PDB file of C-alpha atoms in Angstrom:
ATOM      1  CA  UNK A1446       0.000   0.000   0.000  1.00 82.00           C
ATOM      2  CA  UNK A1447       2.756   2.430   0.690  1.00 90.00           C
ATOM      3  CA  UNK A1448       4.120   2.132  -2.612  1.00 89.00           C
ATOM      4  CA  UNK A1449       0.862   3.128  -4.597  1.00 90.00           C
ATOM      5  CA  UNK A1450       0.239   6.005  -1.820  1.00 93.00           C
ATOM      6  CA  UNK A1451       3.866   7.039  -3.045  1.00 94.00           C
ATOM      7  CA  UNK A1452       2.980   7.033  -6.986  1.00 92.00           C
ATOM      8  CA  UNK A1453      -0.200   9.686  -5.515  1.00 93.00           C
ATOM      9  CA  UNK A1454       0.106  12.779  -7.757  1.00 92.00           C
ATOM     10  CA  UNK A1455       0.088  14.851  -4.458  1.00 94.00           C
ATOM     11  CA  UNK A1456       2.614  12.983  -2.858  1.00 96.00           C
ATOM     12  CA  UNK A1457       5.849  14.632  -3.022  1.00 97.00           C
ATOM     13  CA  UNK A1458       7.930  11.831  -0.769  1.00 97.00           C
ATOM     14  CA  UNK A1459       7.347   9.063   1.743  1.00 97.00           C
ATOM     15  CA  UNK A1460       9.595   8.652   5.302  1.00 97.00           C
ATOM     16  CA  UNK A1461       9.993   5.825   6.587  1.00 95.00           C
ATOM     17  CA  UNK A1462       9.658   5.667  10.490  1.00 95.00           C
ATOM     18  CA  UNK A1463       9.483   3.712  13.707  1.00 93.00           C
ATOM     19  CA  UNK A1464       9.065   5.003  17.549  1.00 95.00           C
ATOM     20  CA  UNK A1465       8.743   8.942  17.682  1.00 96.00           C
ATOM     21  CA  UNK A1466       8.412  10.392  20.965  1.00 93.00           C
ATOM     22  CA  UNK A1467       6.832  13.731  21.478  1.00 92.00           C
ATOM     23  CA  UNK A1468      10.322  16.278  22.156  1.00 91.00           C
ATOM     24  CA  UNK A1469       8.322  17.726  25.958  1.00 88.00           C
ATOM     25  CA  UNK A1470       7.156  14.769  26.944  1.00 81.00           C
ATOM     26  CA  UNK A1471       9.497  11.243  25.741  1.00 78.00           C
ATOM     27  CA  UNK A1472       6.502   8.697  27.482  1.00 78.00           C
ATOM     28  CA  UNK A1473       3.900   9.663  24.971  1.00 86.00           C
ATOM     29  CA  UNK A1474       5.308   7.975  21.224  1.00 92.00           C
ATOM     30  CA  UNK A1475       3.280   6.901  17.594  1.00 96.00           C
ATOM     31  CA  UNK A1476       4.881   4.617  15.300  1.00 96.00           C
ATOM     32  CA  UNK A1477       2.550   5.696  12.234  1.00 97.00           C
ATOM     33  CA  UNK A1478       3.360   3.534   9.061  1.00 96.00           C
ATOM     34  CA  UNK A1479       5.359   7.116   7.565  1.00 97.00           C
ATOM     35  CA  UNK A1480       5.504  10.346   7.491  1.00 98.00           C
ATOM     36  CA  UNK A1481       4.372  11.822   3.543  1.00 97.00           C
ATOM     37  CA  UNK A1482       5.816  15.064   2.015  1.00 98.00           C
ATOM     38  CA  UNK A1483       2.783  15.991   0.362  1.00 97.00           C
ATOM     39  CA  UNK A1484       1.250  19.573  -1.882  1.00 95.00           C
ATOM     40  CA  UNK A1485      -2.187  20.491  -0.713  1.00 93.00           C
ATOM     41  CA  UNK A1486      -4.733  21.505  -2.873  1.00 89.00           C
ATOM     42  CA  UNK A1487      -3.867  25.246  -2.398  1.00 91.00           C
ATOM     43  CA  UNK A1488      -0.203  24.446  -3.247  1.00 92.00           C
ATOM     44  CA  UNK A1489       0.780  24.869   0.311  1.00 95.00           C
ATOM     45  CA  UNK A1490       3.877  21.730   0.852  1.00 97.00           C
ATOM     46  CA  UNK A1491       2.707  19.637   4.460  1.00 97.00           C
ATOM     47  CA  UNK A1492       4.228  16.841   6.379  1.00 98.00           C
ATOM     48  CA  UNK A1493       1.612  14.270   8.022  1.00 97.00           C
ATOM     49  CA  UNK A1494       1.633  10.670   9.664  1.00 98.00           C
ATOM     50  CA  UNK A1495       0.386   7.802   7.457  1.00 97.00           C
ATOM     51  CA  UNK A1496      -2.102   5.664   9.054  1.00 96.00           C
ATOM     52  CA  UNK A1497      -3.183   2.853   6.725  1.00 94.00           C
ATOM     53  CA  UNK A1498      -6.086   0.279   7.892  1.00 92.00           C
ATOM     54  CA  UNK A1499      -6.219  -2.768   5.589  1.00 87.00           C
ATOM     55  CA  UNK A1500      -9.980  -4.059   5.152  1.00 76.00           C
ATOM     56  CA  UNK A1501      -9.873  -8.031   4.433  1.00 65.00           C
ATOM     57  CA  UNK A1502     -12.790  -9.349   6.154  1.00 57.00           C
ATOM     58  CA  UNK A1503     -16.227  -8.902   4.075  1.00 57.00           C
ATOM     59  CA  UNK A1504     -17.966  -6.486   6.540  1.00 55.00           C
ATOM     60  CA  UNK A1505     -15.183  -4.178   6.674  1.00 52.00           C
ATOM     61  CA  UNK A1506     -14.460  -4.105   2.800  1.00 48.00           C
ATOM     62  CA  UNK A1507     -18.051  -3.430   2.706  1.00 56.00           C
ATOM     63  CA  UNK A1508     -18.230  -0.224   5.678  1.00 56.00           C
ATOM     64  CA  UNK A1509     -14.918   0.836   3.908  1.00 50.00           C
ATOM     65  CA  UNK A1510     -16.270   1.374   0.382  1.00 53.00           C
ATOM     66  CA  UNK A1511     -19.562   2.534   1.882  1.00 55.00           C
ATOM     67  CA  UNK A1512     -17.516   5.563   3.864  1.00 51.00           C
ATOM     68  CA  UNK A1513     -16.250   6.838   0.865  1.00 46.00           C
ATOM     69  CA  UNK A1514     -19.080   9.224   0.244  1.00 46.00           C
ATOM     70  CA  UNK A1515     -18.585  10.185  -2.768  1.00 45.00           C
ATOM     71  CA  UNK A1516     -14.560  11.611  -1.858  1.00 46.00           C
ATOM     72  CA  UNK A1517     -12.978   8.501  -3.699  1.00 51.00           C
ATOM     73  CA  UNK A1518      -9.790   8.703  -4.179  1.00 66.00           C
ATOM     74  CA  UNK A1519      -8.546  11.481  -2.045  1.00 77.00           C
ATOM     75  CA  UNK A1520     -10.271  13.561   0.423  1.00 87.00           C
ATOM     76  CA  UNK A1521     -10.037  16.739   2.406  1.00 92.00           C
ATOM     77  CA  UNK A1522     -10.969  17.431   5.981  1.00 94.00           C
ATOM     78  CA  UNK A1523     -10.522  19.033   9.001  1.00 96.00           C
ATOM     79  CA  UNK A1524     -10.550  17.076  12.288  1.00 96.00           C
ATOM     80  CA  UNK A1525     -13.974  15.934  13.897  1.00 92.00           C
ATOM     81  CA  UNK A1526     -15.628  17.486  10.812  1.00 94.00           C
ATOM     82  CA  UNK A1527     -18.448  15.675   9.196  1.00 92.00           C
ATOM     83  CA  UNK A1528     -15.648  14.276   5.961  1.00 90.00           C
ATOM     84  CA  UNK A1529     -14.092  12.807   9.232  1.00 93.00           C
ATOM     85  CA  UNK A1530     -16.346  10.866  10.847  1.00 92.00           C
ATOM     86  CA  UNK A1531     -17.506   9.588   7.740  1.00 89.00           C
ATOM     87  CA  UNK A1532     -14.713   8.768   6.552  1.00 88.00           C
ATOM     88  CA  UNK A1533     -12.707   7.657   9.490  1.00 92.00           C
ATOM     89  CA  UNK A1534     -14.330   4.828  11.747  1.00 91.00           C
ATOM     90  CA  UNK A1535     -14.537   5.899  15.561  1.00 92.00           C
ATOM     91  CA  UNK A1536     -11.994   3.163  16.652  1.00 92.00           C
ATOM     92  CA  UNK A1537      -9.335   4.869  14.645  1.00 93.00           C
ATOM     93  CA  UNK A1538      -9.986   8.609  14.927  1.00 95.00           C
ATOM     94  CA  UNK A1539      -8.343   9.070  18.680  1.00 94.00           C
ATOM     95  CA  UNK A1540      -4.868   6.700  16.888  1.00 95.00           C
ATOM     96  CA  UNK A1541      -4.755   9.458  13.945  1.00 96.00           C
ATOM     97  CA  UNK A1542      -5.254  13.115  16.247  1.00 97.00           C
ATOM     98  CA  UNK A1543      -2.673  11.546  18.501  1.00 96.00           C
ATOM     99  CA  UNK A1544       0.002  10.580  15.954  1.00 97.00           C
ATOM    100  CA  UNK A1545      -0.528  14.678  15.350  1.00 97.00           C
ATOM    101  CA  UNK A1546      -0.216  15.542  18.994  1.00 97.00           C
ATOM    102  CA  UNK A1547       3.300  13.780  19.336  1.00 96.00           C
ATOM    103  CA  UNK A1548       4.648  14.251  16.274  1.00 97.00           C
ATOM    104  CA  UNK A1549       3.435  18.209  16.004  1.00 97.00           C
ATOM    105  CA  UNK A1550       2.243  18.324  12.569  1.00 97.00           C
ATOM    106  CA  UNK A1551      -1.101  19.486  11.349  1.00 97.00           C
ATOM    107  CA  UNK A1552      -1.738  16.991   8.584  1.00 97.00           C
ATOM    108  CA  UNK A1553      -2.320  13.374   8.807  1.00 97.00           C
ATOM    109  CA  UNK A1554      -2.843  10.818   5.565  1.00 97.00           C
ATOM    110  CA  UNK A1555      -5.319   8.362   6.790  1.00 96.00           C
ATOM    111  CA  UNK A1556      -5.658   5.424   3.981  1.00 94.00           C
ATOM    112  CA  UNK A1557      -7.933   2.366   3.664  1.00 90.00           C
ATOM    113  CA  UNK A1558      -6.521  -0.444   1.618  1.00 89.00           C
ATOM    114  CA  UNK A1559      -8.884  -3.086   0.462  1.00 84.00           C
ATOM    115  CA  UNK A1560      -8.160  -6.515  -0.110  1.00 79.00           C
ATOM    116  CA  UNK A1561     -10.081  -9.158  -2.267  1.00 73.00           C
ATOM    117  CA  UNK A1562      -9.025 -12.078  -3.789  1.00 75.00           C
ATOM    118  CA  UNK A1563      -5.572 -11.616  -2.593  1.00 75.00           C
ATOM    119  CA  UNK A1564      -5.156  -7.861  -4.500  1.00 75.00           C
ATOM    120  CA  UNK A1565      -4.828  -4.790  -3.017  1.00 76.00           C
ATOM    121  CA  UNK A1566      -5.599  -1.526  -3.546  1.00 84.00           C
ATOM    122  CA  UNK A1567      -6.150   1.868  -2.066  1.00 89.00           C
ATOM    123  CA  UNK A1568     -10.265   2.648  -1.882  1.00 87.00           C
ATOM    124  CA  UNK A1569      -9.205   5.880   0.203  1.00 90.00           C
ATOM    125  CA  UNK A1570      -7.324   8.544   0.971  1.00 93.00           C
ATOM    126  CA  UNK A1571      -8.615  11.903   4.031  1.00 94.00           C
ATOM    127  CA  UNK A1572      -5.966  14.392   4.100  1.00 96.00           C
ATOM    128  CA  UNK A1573      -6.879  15.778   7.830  1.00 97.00           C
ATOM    129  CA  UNK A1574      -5.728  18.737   8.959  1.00 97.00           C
ATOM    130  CA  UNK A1575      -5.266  19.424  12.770  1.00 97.00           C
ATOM    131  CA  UNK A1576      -5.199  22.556  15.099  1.00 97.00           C
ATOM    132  CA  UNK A1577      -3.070  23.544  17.683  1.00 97.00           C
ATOM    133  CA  UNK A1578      -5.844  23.873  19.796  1.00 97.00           C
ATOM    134  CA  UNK A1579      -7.056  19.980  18.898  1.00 96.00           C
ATOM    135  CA  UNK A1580      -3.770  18.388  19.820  1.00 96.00           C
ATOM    136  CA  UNK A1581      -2.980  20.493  22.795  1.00 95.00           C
ATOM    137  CA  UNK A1582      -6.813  19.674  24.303  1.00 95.00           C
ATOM    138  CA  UNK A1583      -5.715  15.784  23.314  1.00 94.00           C
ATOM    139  CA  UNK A1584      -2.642  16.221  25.174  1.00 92.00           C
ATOM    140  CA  UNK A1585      -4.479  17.869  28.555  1.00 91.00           C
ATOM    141  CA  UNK A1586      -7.317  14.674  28.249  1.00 91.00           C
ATOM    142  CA  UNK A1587      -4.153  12.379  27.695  1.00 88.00           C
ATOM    143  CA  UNK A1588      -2.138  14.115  30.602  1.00 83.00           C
ATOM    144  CA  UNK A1589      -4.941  14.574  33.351  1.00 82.00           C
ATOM    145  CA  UNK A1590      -4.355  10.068  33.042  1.00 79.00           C
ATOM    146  CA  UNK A1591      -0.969   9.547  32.208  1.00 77.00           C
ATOM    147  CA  UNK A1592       0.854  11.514  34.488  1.00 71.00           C
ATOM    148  CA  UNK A1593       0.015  10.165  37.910  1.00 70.00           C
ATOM    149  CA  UNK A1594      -0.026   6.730  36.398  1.00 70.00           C
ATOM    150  CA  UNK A1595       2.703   7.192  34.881  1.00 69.00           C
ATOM    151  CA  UNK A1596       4.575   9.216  37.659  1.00 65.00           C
ATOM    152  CA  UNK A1597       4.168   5.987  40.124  1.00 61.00           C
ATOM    153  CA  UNK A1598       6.798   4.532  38.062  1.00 62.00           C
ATOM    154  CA  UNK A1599       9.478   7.029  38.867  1.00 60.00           C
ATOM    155  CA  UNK A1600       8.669   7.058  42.938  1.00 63.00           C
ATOM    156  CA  UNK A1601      12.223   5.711  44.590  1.00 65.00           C
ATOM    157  CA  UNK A1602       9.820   3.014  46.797  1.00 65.00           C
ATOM    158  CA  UNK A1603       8.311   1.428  44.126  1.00 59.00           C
ATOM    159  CA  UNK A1604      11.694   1.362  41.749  1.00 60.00           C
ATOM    160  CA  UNK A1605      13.723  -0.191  44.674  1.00 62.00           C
ATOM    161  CA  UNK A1606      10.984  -2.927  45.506  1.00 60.00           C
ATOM    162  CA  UNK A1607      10.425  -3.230  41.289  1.00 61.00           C
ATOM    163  CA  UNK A1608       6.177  -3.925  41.984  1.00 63.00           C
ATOM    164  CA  UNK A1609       3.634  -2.486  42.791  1.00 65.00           C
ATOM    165  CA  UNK A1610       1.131  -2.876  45.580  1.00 68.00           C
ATOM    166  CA  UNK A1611      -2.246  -1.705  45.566  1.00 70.00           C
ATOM    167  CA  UNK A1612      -2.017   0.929  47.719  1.00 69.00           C
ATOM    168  CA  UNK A1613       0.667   2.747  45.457  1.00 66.00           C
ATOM    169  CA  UNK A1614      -2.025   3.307  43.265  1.00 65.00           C
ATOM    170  CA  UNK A1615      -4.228   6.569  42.939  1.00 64.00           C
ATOM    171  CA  UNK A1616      -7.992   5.612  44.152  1.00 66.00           C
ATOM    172  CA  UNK A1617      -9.294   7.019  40.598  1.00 66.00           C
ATOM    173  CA  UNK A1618      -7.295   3.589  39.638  1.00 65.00           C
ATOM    174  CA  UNK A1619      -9.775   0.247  39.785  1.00 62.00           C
ATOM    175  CA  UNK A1620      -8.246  -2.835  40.494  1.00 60.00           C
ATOM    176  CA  UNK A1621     -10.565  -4.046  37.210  1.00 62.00           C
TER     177      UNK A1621
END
């Protein structure tokens, strides 16, 4: 799939990638499938994480084609708009506006691949465009979490006795 995102008209150049960690904060990281050099439709040049989901199973193949509304190939969007949820299913939209958070960019490629009878091809592309705004509120919902969770792991007790106990644990934590 990468490949025939690469031959794209509007794709200038494709990154390979693994682990990126956000530069202010190196325990939130995205390993998106590539970051794309690519020319907007206004001629502006972008960078944005690649996100491809490959559809195999019949009910999937079927949801993905029926999301295209009408935007086959390549789409436009801005985050959370209506393109957006149409186009990207819910399970996937919170992986794509936090590749943006971490990495900072403002554009993402999200692409559905298709496969049937063992061939592949691209049935979508949504160009989504971010706001400051929208990754630093993901990064205060992703914070108000992950920092006392994650701040148990760097309290002297706990590193010198390498478990935890429940009572380490904030009460917002379940043992669930």
């Amino acid at each position: 799939t990468i490949q025939k995102l690469e031959r794209e008209t509007f794709v200038e150049s494709i990154f390979e990638c693994g682990l990126l960690r956000r530069s202010d904060n190196h325990t939130m990281g995205v390993s998106p499938d590539g970051i794309a050099k690519i020319r907007l439709n206004d001629g502006r040049k972008a960078y944005g994480c690649i996100e491809i989901k490959t559809r195999v199973a019949e009910t999937t193949i079927a949801q993905s084609l029926k999301s295209e509304r009408g935007i086959r190939p390549i789409g436009y969007c801005k985050y959370d708009d209506e393109v957006f949820v149409g186009c990207v299913p819910a399970e996937n939209r919170g992986q794509v506006v936090h590749q943006s958070y971490v990495t900072g960019l403002l554009f993402g490629l999200f692409v559905t691949s298709v496969v049937n009878d063992d061939e592949g091809y691209i049935s979508q592309i949504v160009v989504v465009e971010f706001t400051i705004e929208q990754q630093q509120h993901h990064g205060n919902c992703l914070s108000s979490v992950s920092v006392p969770l994650l701040g148990l792991l760097y309290e002297p007790e706990q590193i010198k006795r390498f478990f935890f106990k429940d009572d380490d644990f904030p009460n917002w934590v379940t043992t669930e």
